[in-house]
């Protein structure tokens, strides 16, 4: 078995506010948590989850 590890870095452009990155990450996490909550509720109600169906 071959295991490959990759490391990525971020280079910010001049004038970029790093605080914006933390804010965006927290918003992304909020959306992810809401999706998981929605999928769990649907699974509880129906016994399955259709992730391809839109709102």
Backbone as JSON, one array per atom type, in Angstrom:
{
  "sequence": "XXXXXXXXXXXXXXXXXXXXXXXXXXXXXXXXXXXXXXXXXXXXXXXXXXXXXXX",
  "N": [[0.85, -1.18, 0.0], [0.53, 2.19, -0.85], [1.05, 5.32, 0.52], [0.27, 8.63, 0.15], [1.06, 11.93, 0.99], [-0.05, 15.25, 1.04], [0.74, 18.67, 1.27], [-0.57, 21.84, 1.56], [-0.31, 25.31, 0.98], [-1.22, 28.72, 1.67], [-1.15, 31.69, -0.07], [-1.48, 35.0, 0.46], [-2.85, 37.83, -1.19], [-1.63, 41.16, -1.5], [-2.83, 43.36, 0.95], [-4.94, 41.78, 1.72], [-7.28, 40.83, 4.15], [-6.81, 38.79, 6.78], [-8.65, 38.14, 8.69], [-11.02, 37.96, 7.37], [-10.94, 35.45, 6.23], [-11.3, 33.69, 8.4], [-13.9, 34.43, 9.09], [-15.32, 33.67, 6.78], [-14.87, 30.91, 6.86], [-16.29, 30.23, 9.18], [-18.89, 30.81, 8.37], [-19.17, 28.95, 6.28], [-19.05, 26.61, 7.78], [-21.38, 26.85, 9.28], [-23.37, 26.58, 7.26], [-22.8, 23.96, 6.43], [-23.41, 22.54, 8.81], [-26.17, 23.07, 9.0], [-27.09, 21.7, 6.73], [-26.43, 19.03, 7.42], [-28.09, 18.74, 9.65], [-30.6, 18.99, 8.4], [-30.55, 16.73, 6.69], [-30.41, 14.68, 8.62], [-32.87, 15.02, 9.9], [-34.63, 14.48, 7.76], [-33.95, 11.82, 7.3], [-34.75, 10.71, 9.72], [-37.52, 11.07, 9.52], [-38.26, 9.76, 7.08], [-36.6, 7.56, 6.7], [-34.68, 7.49, 4.81], [-32.38, 9.44, 2.78], [-32.5, 11.89, 0.31], [-30.17, 13.33, -1.33], [-29.93, 14.59, -3.75], [-32.12, 16.02, -4.43], [-33.44, 19.22, -4.75], [-34.41, 22.23, -2.88]],
  "CA": [[0.0, 0.0, 0.0], [1.29, 3.44, -0.95], [0.36, 6.43, 1.15], [0.8, 9.92, -0.27], [0.64, 13.06, 1.8], [0.12, 16.53, 0.39], [0.63, 19.84, 2.12], [-0.89, 23.01, 0.76], [-0.17, 26.59, 1.65], [-2.03, 29.81, 1.13], [-0.43, 32.94, -0.23], [-2.47, 36.06, 0.41], [-2.47, 39.0, -1.97], [-1.36, 42.35, -0.7], [-4.03, 44.02, 1.42], [-5.97, 40.82, 2.12], [-7.48, 40.77, 5.59], [-6.9, 37.39, 7.18], [-9.86, 37.97, 9.51], [-12.09, 37.58, 6.44], [-10.85, 34.01, 6.02], [-11.94, 33.06, 9.56], [-15.33, 34.7, 8.98], [-15.85, 32.81, 5.72], [-14.84, 29.53, 7.35], [-17.38, 30.02, 10.13], [-20.13, 30.78, 7.59], [-19.21, 27.66, 5.6], [-19.35, 25.6, 8.79], [-22.8, 27.02, 9.6], [-24.15, 25.98, 6.17], [-22.58, 22.51, 6.52], [-24.17, 22.03, 9.96], [-27.58, 23.12, 8.66], [-27.34, 20.59, 5.81], [-26.41, 17.78, 8.18], [-29.31, 18.74, 10.46], [-31.7, 18.73, 7.48], [-30.46, 15.33, 6.26], [-30.77, 13.83, 9.76], [-34.32, 15.13, 10.09], [-35.28, 13.75, 6.68], [-33.72, 10.39, 7.53], [-35.6, 10.34, 10.85], [-38.91, 11.03, 9.06], [-38.53, 8.86, 5.96], [-35.75, 6.37, 6.68], [-33.64, 7.66, 3.78], [-32.07, 10.82, 2.45], [-32.3, 12.16, -1.1], [-29.29, 14.51, -1.37], [-29.93, 15.19, -5.08], [-33.33, 16.83, -4.58], [-33.3, 20.6, -4.28], [-35.51, 22.72, -2.04]],
  "C": [[0.89, 1.24, 0.0], [0.44, 4.56, -0.35], [1.03, 7.72, 0.74], [0.23, 11.01, 0.61], [0.94, 14.35, 1.06], [-0.05, 17.64, 1.42], [0.42, 21.05, 1.22], [-0.7, 24.26, 1.6], [-1.02, 27.64, 0.97], [-1.16, 31.05, 1.08], [-1.47, 34.04, -0.43], [-1.96, 37.22, -0.44], [-2.29, 40.19, -1.03], [-2.68, 43.03, -0.31], [-5.14, 43.08, 1.84], [-6.07, 40.78, 3.64], [-7.73, 39.32, 6.01], [-8.12, 37.11, 8.05], [-11.03, 37.54, 8.63], [-12.11, 36.08, 6.21], [-11.53, 33.27, 7.17], [-13.45, 33.25, 9.5], [-15.97, 33.81, 7.93], [-15.9, 31.36, 6.17], [-15.98, 29.27, 8.32], [-18.73, 30.0, 9.41], [-20.28, 29.45, 6.85], [-19.59, 26.55, 6.57], [-20.83, 25.66, 9.18], [-23.68, 26.34, 8.54], [-24.02, 24.46, 6.21], [-23.43, 21.91, 7.64], [-25.67, 22.04, 9.68], [-27.96, 21.98, 7.7], [-27.38, 19.26, 6.54], [-27.68, 17.66, 9.02], [-30.53, 18.4, 9.59], [-31.72, 17.27, 7.04], [-30.84, 14.38, 7.39], [-32.27, 13.84, 10.0], [-35.07, 14.36, 9.01], [-35.13, 12.24, 6.87], [-34.61, 9.9, 8.68], [-37.06, 10.18, 10.41], [-39.17, 9.92, 8.06], [-37.7, 7.58, 5.94], [-34.71, 6.41, 5.59], [-33.45, 9.14, 3.48], [-31.83, 10.93, 0.95], [-31.48, 13.45, -1.21], [-29.31, 15.19, -2.73], [-31.12, 16.11, -5.28], [-33.12, 18.21, -3.99], [-34.48, 21.02, -3.44], [-36.76, 23.01, -2.83]]
}
